Short mmCIF file of C-alpha atoms in Angstrom, two decimals:
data_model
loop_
_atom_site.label_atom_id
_atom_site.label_comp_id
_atom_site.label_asym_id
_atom_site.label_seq_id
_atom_site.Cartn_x
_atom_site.Cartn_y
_atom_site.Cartn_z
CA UNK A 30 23.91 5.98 -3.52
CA UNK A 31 23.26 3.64 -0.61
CA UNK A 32 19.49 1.43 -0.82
CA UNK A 33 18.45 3.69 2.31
CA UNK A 34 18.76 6.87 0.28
CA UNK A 35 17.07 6.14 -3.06
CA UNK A 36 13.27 6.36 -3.46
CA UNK A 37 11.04 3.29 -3.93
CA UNK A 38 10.14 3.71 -6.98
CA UNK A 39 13.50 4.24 -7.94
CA UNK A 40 14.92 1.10 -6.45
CA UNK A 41 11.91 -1.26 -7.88
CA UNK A 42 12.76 0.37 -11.47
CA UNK A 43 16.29 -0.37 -10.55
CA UNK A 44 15.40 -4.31 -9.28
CA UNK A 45 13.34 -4.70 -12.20
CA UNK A 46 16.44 -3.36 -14.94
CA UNK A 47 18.60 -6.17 -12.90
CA UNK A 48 16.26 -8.78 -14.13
CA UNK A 49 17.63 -9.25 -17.94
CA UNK A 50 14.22 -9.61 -19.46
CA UNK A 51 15.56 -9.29 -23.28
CA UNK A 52 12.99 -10.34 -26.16
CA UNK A 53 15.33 -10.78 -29.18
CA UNK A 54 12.00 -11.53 -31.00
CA UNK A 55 10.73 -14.30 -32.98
CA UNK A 56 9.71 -16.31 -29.83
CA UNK A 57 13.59 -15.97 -28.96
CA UNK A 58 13.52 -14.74 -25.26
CA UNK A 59 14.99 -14.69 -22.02
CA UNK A 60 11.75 -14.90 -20.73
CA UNK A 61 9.60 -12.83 -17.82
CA UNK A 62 8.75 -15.17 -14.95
CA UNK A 63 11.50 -13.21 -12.64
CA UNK A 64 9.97 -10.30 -13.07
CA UNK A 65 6.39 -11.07 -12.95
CA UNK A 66 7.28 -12.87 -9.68
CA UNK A 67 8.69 -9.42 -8.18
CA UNK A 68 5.70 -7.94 -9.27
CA UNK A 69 3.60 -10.77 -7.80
CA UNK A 70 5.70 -10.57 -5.00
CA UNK A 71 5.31 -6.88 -4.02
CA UNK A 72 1.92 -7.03 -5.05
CA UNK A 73 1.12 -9.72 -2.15
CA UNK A 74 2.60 -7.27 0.35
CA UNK A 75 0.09 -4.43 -0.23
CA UNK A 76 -2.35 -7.20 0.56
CA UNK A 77 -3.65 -8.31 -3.31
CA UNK A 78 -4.28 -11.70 -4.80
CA UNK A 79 -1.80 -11.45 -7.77
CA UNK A 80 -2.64 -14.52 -10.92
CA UNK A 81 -0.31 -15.35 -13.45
CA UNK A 82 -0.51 -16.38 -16.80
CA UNK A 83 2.26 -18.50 -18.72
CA UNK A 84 0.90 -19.87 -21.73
CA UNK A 85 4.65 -20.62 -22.94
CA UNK A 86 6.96 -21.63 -21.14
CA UNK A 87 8.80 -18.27 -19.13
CA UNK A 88 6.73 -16.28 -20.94
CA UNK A 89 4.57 -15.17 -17.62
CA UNK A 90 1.75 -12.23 -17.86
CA UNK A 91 0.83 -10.83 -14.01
CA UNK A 92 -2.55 -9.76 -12.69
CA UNK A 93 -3.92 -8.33 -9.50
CA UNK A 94 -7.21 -6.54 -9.13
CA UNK A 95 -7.56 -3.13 -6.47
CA UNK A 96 -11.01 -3.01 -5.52
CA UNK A 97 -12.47 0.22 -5.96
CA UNK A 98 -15.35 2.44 -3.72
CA UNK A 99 -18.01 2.48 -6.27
CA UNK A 100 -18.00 -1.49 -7.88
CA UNK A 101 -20.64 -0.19 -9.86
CA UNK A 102 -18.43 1.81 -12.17
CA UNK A 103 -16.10 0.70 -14.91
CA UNK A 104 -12.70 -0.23 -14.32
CA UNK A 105 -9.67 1.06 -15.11
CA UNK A 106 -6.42 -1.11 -16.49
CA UNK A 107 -3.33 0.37 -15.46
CA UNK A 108 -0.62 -1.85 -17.35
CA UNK A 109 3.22 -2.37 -18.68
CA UNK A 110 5.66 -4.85 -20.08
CA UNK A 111 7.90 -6.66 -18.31
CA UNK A 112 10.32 -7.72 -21.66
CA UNK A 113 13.14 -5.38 -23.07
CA UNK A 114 14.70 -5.16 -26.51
CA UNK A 115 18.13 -6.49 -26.18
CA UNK A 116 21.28 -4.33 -25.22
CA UNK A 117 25.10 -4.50 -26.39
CA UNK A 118 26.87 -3.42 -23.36
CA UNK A 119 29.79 -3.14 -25.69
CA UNK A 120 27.89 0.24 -26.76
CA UNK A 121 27.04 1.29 -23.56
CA UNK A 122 28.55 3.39 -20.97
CA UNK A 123 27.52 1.11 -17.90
CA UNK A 124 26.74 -2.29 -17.47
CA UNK A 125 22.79 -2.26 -19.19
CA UNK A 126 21.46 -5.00 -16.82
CA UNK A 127 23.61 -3.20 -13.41
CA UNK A 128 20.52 -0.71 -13.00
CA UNK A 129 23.42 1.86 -11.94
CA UNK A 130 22.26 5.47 -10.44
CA UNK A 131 24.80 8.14 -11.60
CA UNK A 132 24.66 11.42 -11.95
CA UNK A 133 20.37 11.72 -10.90
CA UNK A 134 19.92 9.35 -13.18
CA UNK A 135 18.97 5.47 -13.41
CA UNK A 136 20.66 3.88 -15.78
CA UNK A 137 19.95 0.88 -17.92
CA UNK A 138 17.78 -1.32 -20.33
CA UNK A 139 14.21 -0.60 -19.30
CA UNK A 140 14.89 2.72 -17.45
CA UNK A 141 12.94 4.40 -20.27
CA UNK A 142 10.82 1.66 -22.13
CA UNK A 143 9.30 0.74 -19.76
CA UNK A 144 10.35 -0.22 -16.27
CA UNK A 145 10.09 2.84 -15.05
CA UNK A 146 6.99 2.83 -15.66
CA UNK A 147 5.76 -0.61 -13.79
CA UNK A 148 7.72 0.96 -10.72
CA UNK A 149 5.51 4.10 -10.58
CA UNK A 150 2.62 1.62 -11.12
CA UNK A 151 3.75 -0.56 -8.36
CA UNK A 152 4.56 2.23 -5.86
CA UNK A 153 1.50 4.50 -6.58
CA UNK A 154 -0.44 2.12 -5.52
CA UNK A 155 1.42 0.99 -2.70
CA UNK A 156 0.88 4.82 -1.60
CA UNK A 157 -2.59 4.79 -1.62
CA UNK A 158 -2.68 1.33 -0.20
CA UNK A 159 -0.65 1.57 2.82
CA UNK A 160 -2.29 5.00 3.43
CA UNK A 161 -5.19 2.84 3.75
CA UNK A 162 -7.16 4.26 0.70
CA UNK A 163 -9.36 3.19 -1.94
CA UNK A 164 -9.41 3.92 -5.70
CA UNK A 165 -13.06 5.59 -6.59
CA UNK A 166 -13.43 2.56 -8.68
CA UNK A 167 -11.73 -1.25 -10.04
CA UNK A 168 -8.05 -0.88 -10.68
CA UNK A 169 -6.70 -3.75 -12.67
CA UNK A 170 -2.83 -3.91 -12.64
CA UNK A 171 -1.57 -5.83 -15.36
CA UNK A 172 1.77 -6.46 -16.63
CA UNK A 173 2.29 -8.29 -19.90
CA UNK A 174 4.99 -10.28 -21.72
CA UNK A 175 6.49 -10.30 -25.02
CA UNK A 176 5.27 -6.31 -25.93
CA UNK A 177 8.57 -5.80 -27.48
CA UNK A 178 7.88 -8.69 -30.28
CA UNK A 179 4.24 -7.15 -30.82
CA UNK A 180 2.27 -9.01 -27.92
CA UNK A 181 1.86 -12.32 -29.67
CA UNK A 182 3.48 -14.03 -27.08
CA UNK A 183 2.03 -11.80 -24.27
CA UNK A 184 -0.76 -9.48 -24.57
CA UNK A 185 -2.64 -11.34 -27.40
CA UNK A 186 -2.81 -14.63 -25.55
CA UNK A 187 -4.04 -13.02 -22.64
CA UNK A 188 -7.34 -11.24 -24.12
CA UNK A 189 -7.91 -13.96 -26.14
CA UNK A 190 -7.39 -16.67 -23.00
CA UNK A 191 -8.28 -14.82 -19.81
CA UNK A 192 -10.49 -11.97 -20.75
CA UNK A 193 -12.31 -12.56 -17.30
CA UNK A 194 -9.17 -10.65 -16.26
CA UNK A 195 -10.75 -7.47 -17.91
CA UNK A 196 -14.10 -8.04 -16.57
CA UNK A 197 -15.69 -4.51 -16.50
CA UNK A 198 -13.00 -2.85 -18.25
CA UNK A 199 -13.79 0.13 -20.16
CA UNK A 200 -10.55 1.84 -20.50
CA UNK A 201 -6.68 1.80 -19.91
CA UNK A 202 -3.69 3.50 -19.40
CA UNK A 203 0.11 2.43 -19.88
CA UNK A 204 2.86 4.10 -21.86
CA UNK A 205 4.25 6.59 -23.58
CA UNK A 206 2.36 9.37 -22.98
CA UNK A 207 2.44 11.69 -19.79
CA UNK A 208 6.19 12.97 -20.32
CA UNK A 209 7.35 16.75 -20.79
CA UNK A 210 9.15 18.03 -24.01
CA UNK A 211 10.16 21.53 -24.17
CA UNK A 212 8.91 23.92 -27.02
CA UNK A 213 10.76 27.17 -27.69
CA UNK A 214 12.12 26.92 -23.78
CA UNK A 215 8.37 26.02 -22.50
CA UNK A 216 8.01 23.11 -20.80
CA UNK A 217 4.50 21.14 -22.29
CA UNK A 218 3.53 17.42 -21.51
CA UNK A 219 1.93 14.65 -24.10
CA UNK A 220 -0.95 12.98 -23.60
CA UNK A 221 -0.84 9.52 -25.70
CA UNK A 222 -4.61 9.13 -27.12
CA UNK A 223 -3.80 7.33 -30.36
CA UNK A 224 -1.15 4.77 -32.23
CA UNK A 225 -0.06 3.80 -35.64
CA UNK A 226 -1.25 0.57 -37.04
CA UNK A 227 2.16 -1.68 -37.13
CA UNK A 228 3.20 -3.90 -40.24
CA UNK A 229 6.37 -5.76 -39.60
CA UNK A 230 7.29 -6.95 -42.91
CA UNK A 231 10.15 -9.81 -44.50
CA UNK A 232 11.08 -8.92 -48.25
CA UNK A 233 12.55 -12.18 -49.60
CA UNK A 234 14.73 -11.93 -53.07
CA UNK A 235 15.57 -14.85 -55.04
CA UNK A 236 18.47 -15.56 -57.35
CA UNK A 237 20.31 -18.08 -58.99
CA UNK A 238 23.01 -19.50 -56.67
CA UNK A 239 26.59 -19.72 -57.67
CA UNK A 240 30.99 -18.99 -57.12
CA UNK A 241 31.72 -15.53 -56.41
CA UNK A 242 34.02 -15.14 -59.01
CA UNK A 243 31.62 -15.51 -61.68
CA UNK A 244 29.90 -13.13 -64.05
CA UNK A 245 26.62 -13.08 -61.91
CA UNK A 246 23.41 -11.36 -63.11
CA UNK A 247 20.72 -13.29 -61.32
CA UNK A 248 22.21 -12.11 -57.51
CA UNK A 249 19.45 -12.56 -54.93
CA UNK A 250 21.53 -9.91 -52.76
CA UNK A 251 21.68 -7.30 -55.60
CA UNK A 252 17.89 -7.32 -55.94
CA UNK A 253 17.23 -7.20 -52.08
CA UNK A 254 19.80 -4.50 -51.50
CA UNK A 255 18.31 -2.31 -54.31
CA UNK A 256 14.71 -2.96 -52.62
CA UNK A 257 16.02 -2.08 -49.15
CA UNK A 258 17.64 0.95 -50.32
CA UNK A 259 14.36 2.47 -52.22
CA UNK A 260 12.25 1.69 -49.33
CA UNK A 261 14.95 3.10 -46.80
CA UNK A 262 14.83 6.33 -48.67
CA UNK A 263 11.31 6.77 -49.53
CA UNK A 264 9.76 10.23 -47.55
CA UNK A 265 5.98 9.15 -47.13
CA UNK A 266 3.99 11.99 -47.58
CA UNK A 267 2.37 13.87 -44.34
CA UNK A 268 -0.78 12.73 -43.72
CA UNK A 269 -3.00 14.45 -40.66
CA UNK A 270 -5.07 12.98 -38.84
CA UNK A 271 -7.90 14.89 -36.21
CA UNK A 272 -4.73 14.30 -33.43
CA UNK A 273 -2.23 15.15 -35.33
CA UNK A 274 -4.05 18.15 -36.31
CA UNK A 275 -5.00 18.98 -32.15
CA UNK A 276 -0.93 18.12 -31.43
CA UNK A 277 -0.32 20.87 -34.18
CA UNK A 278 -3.03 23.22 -33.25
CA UNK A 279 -1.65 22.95 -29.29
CA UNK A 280 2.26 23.57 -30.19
CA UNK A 281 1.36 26.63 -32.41
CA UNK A 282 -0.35 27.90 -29.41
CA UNK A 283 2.27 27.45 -27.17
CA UNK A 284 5.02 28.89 -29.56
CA UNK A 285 3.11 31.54 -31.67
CA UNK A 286 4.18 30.08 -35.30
CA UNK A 287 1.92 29.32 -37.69
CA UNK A 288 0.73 24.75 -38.11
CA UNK A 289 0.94 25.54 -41.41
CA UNK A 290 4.58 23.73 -42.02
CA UNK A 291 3.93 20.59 -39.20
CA UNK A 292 8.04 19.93 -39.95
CA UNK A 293 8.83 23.19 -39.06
CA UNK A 294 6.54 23.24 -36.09
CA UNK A 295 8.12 19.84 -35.30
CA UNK A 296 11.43 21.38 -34.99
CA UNK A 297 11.15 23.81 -32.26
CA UNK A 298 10.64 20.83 -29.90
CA UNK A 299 14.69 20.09 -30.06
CA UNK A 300 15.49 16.54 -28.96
CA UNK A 301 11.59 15.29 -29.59
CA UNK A 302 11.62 16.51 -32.77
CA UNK A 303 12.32 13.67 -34.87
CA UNK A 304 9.59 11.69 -32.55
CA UNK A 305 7.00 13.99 -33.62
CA UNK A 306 7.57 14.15 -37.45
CA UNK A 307 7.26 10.60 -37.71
CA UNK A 308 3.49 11.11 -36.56
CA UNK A 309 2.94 12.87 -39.08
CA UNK A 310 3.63 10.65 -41.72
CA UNK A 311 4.10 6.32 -42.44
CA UNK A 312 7.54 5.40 -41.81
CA UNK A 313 9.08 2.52 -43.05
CA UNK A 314 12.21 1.62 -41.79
CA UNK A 315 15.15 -1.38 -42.85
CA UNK A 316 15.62 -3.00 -39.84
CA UNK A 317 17.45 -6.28 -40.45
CA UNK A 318 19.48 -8.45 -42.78
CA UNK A 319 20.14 -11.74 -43.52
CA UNK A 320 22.10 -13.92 -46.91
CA UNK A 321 24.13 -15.70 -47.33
CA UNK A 322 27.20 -18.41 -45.58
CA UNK A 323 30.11 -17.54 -47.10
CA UNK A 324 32.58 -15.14 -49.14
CA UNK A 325 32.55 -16.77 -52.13
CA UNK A 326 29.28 -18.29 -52.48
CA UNK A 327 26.12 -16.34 -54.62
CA UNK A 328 23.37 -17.16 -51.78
CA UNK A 329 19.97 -18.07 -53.60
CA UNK A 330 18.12 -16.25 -51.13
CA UNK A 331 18.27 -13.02 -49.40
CA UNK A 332 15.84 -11.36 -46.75
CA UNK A 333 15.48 -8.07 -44.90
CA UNK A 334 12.77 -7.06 -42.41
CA UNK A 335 11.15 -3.94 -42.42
CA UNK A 336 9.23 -2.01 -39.54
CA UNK A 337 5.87 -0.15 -41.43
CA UNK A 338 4.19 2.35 -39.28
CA UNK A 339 1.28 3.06 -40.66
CA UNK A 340 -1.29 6.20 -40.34
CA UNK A 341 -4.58 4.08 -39.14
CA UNK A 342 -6.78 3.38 -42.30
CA UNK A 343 -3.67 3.40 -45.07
CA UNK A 344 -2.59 0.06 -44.65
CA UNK A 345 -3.19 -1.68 -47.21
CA UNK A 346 -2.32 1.54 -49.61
CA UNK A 347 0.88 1.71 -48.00
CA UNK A 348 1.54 -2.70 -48.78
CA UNK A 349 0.70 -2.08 -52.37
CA UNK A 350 2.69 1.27 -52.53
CA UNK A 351 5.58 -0.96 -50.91
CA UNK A 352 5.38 -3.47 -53.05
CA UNK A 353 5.99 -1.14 -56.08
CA UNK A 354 8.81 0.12 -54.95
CA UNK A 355 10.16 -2.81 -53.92
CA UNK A 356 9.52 -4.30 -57.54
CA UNK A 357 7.76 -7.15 -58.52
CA UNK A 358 10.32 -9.96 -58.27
CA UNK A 359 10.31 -8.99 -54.34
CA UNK A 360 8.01 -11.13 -51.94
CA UNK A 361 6.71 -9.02 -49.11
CA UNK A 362 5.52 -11.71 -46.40
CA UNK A 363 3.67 -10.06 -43.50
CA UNK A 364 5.20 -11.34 -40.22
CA UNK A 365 2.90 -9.20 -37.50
CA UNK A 366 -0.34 -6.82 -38.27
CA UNK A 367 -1.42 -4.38 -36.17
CA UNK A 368 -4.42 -2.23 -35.32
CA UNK A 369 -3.65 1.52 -35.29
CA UNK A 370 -6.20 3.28 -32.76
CA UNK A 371 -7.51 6.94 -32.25
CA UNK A 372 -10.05 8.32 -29.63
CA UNK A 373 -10.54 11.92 -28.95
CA UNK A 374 -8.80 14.39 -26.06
CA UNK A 375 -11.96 14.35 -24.31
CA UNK A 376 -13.96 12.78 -21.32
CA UNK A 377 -13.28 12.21 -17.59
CA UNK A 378 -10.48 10.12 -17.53
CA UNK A 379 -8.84 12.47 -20.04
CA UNK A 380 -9.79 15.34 -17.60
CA UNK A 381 -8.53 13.40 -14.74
CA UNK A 382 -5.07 13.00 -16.03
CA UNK A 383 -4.63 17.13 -17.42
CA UNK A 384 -5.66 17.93 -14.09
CA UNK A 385 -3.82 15.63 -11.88
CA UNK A 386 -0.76 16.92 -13.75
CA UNK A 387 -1.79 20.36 -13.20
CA UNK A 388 -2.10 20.01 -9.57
CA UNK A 389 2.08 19.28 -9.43
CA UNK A 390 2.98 21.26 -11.96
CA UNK A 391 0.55 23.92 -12.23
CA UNK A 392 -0.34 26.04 -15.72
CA UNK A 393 1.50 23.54 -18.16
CA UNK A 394 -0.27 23.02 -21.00
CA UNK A 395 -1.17 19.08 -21.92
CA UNK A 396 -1.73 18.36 -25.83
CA UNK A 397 -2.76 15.17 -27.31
CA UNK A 398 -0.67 12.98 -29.94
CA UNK A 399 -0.52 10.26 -32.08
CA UNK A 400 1.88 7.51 -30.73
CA UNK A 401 4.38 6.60 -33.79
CA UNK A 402 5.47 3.13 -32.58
CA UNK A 403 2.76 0.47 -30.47
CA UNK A 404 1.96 -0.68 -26.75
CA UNK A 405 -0.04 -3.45 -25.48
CA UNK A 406 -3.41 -1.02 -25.67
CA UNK A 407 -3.78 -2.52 -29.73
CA UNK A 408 -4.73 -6.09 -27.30
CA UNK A 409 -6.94 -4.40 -25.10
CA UNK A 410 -8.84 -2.59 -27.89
CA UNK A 411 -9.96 -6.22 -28.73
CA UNK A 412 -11.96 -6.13 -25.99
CA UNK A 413 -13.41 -2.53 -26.09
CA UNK A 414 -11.42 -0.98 -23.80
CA UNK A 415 -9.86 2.34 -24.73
CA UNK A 416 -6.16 2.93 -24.15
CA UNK A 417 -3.95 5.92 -23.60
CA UNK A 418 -0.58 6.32 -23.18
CA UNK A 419 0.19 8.18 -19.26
CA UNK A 420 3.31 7.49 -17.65
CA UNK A 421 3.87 10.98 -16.06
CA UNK A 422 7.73 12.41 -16.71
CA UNK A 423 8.64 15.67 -15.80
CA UNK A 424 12.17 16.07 -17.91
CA UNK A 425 14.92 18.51 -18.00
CA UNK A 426 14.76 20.48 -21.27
CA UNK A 427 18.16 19.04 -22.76
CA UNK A 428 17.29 15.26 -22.47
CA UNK A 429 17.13 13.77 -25.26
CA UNK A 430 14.33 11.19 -23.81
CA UNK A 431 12.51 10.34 -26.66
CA UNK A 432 15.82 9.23 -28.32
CA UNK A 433 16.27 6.47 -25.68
CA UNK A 434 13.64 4.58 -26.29
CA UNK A 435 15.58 1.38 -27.53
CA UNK A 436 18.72 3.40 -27.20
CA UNK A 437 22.10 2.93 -26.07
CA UNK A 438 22.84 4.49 -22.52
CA UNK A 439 18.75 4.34 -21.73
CA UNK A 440 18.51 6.44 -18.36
CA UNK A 441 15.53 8.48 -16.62
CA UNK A 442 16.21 11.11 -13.64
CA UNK A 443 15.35 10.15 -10.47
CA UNK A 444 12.97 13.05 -9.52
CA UNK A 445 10.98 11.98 -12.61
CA UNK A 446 10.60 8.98 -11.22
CA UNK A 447 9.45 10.63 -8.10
CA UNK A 448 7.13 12.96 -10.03
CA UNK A 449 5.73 10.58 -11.88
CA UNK A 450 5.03 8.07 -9.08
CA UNK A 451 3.00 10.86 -7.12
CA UNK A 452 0.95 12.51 -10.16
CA UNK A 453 0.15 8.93 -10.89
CA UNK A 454 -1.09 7.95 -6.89
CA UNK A 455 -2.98 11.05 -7.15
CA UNK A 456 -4.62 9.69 -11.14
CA UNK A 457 -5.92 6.50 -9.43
CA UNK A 458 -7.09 7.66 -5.97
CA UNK A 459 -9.70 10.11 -7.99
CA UNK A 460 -10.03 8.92 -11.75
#
């Protein structure tokens, strides 16, 4: 599709995915300064004074402030991340970092998680800008490095450094939270208005080294493997929580079964299915391994990391719980900690979003949840400001969109992207 034909906010998201912002983690990045520099960049056009933030090298936070009509009220942060989790192309269908359009869709790293998003950001409030509007109060666009390693190269330096950025700041939006699923054929949109606390965790096994031939009862990989393997498997036990309980409560409404069974309820949201369940419960998850230099060597050592997703207020039930089943000849080093946060479904900003999606798509219902993964709200929280998760999708029934989020073949429709960027414009020119 020629430039001249695609939406705005459709060829920023696409600009943005061209800019290979991968964060393998660890402090290993390709860093953000591109990108925040096309944000700074467009944000200068609509007329703002964008600052930036690099407090490691190519590691650059970006910051512009939208004066509102009533100073006198608290302002609002509207932010995203500029970083990505890596991509194998080899996996994918199309180029990851080509930002292709095919088929309605945009395709590529970031078109789901979460450049999208800091497009509809960008061009709502270009809209309002260039129509010559003002917000009804402070806007603070904000968009953050190094979210995909946990913020503590990005957000967390930022509150902590420049929290005259925030000035005023009661509350926030980013996201995660906005998007449709579809329940037993009815179309219903999450609000985001909590989080899991995060534990990223390194089990560490030791051993004896030695050949490979040997007789070997002292194998560091062994004992990892069997740790990895009993945490991989373990089911956590559901555990509700007052929006866990509202997110059941709303989809037995809409569907007519009973909350009794919240796996069961789970299930008649197809594709978003397995998104749900794991708000409903801890999750621990085997994400990487590492032991070892060659065939025939015993390694001494062997390490795995594991990503912990905690129900706020168990964490240090689920570390000792962890470390039982992981035995006691198993180190569990903590590598990041993070807050889990819950506020209620309630208030005007809440309000403001249900009924700014109601205006464009009228009698849909809007339930609360409990985000199972993390955004850069945890940092703001730091400094009292509330975050939810609003980054308005309207999605066909049969896309699997929850599935993409670090996925191969990431890709978002194009009149979502249009959708969202106008039920957003109308959020901010009366929240």
């Amino acid at each position: 599709m020629p430039d001249t034909e695609l939406p705005e906010v459709v060829r920023i998201a696409r600009d943005l995915i061209r800019i290979d912002t991968s964060n393998f983690g660890g402090g290993r990045a390709n860093g953000e300064r591109e990108a925040a520099e096309y944000v700074g960049a467009y944000l200068q056009e609509l007329g703002l004074e964008p600052e930036y933030y690099e407090p490691i090298e190519r590691r650059t936070n970006v910051m512009a402030r939208v004066p509102g009509r009533d100073p006198e009220r608290p302002a609002l942060v509207v932010h995203g991340h500029l970083d990505v989790v890596p991509a194998v192309a080899a996996d994918w269908s199309v180029d990851p970092f080509e930002g292709v359009v095919r088929d309605g869709m945009l395709w590529g790293r970031g078109a789901v998680d979460m450049k999208n998003m800091n497009a509809m950001i960008l061009t709502a409030v270009g809209d309002m800008l260039r129509a010559g509007e003002q917000p009804e109060r402070d806007l603070i666009l904000t968009f953050f490095a190094d979210e995909e390693n946990g913020g503590v190269e990005g957000s967390a330096l930022v509150v902590k450094d420049r929290p005259d950025w925030f000035a005023g700041a009661t509350e926030a939006i980013s996201e995660v939270g906005g998007y449709s699923i579809t329940v037993d054929d009815r179309r219903v949109y999450l609000l985001q208005v909590g989080e899991k606390a995060m534990l990223w965790l390194r089990l560490v096994a030791k051993g004896r080294a030695g050949h490979g031939s040997r007789y070997h009862d002292d194998n560091a990989v062994t004992r990892l493997a069997e740790a990895v393997a009993a945490i991989g498997r373990t089911r956590w036990p559901i555990r509700l929580t007052p929006t866990t309980r509202a997110l059941l409560d709303g989809l037995s409404d809409v569907t007519g079964r009973s909350s009794d069974d919240p796996d069961a309820l789970a299930a008649a949201a197809g594709p978003a299915e397995a998104f749900l369940r794991s708000t409903f419960r801890t999750t621990t998850n085997p994400t990487a391994l590492t032991a070892g230099y060659k065939h025939n060597v015993i390694p001494e050592t062997a390490e795995a990391l594991i990503d912990v997703r905690v129900i706020p207020g168990t964490e240090d039930d689920v570390l000792a719980e962890l470390q039982r089943i992981a035995g006691d000849d198993i180190e569990i080093q903590t590598v990041v900690r993070d807050i889990g946060m819950e506020t209620a479904f309630e208030g005007d900003l809440v309000e403001a979003m249900v009924a700014a999606l109601g205006r464009h798509d009228p009698g849909v219902p809007v339930i609360p949840y409990l985000l199972g993964a993390g955004t850069d709200n945890k940092a703001l929280a730091s400094l009292g400001i509330t975050g939810y998760g609003f980054a308005p999708l309207r999605l066909p029934a049969d896309l699997d969109f929850t599935g993409m989020f670090h996925g191969v073949d990431e890709r978002v429709p194009v009149e979502s992207l249009v959708f969202g960027q106008r039920v957003l414009a109308d959020l901010l020119r009366s929240c």
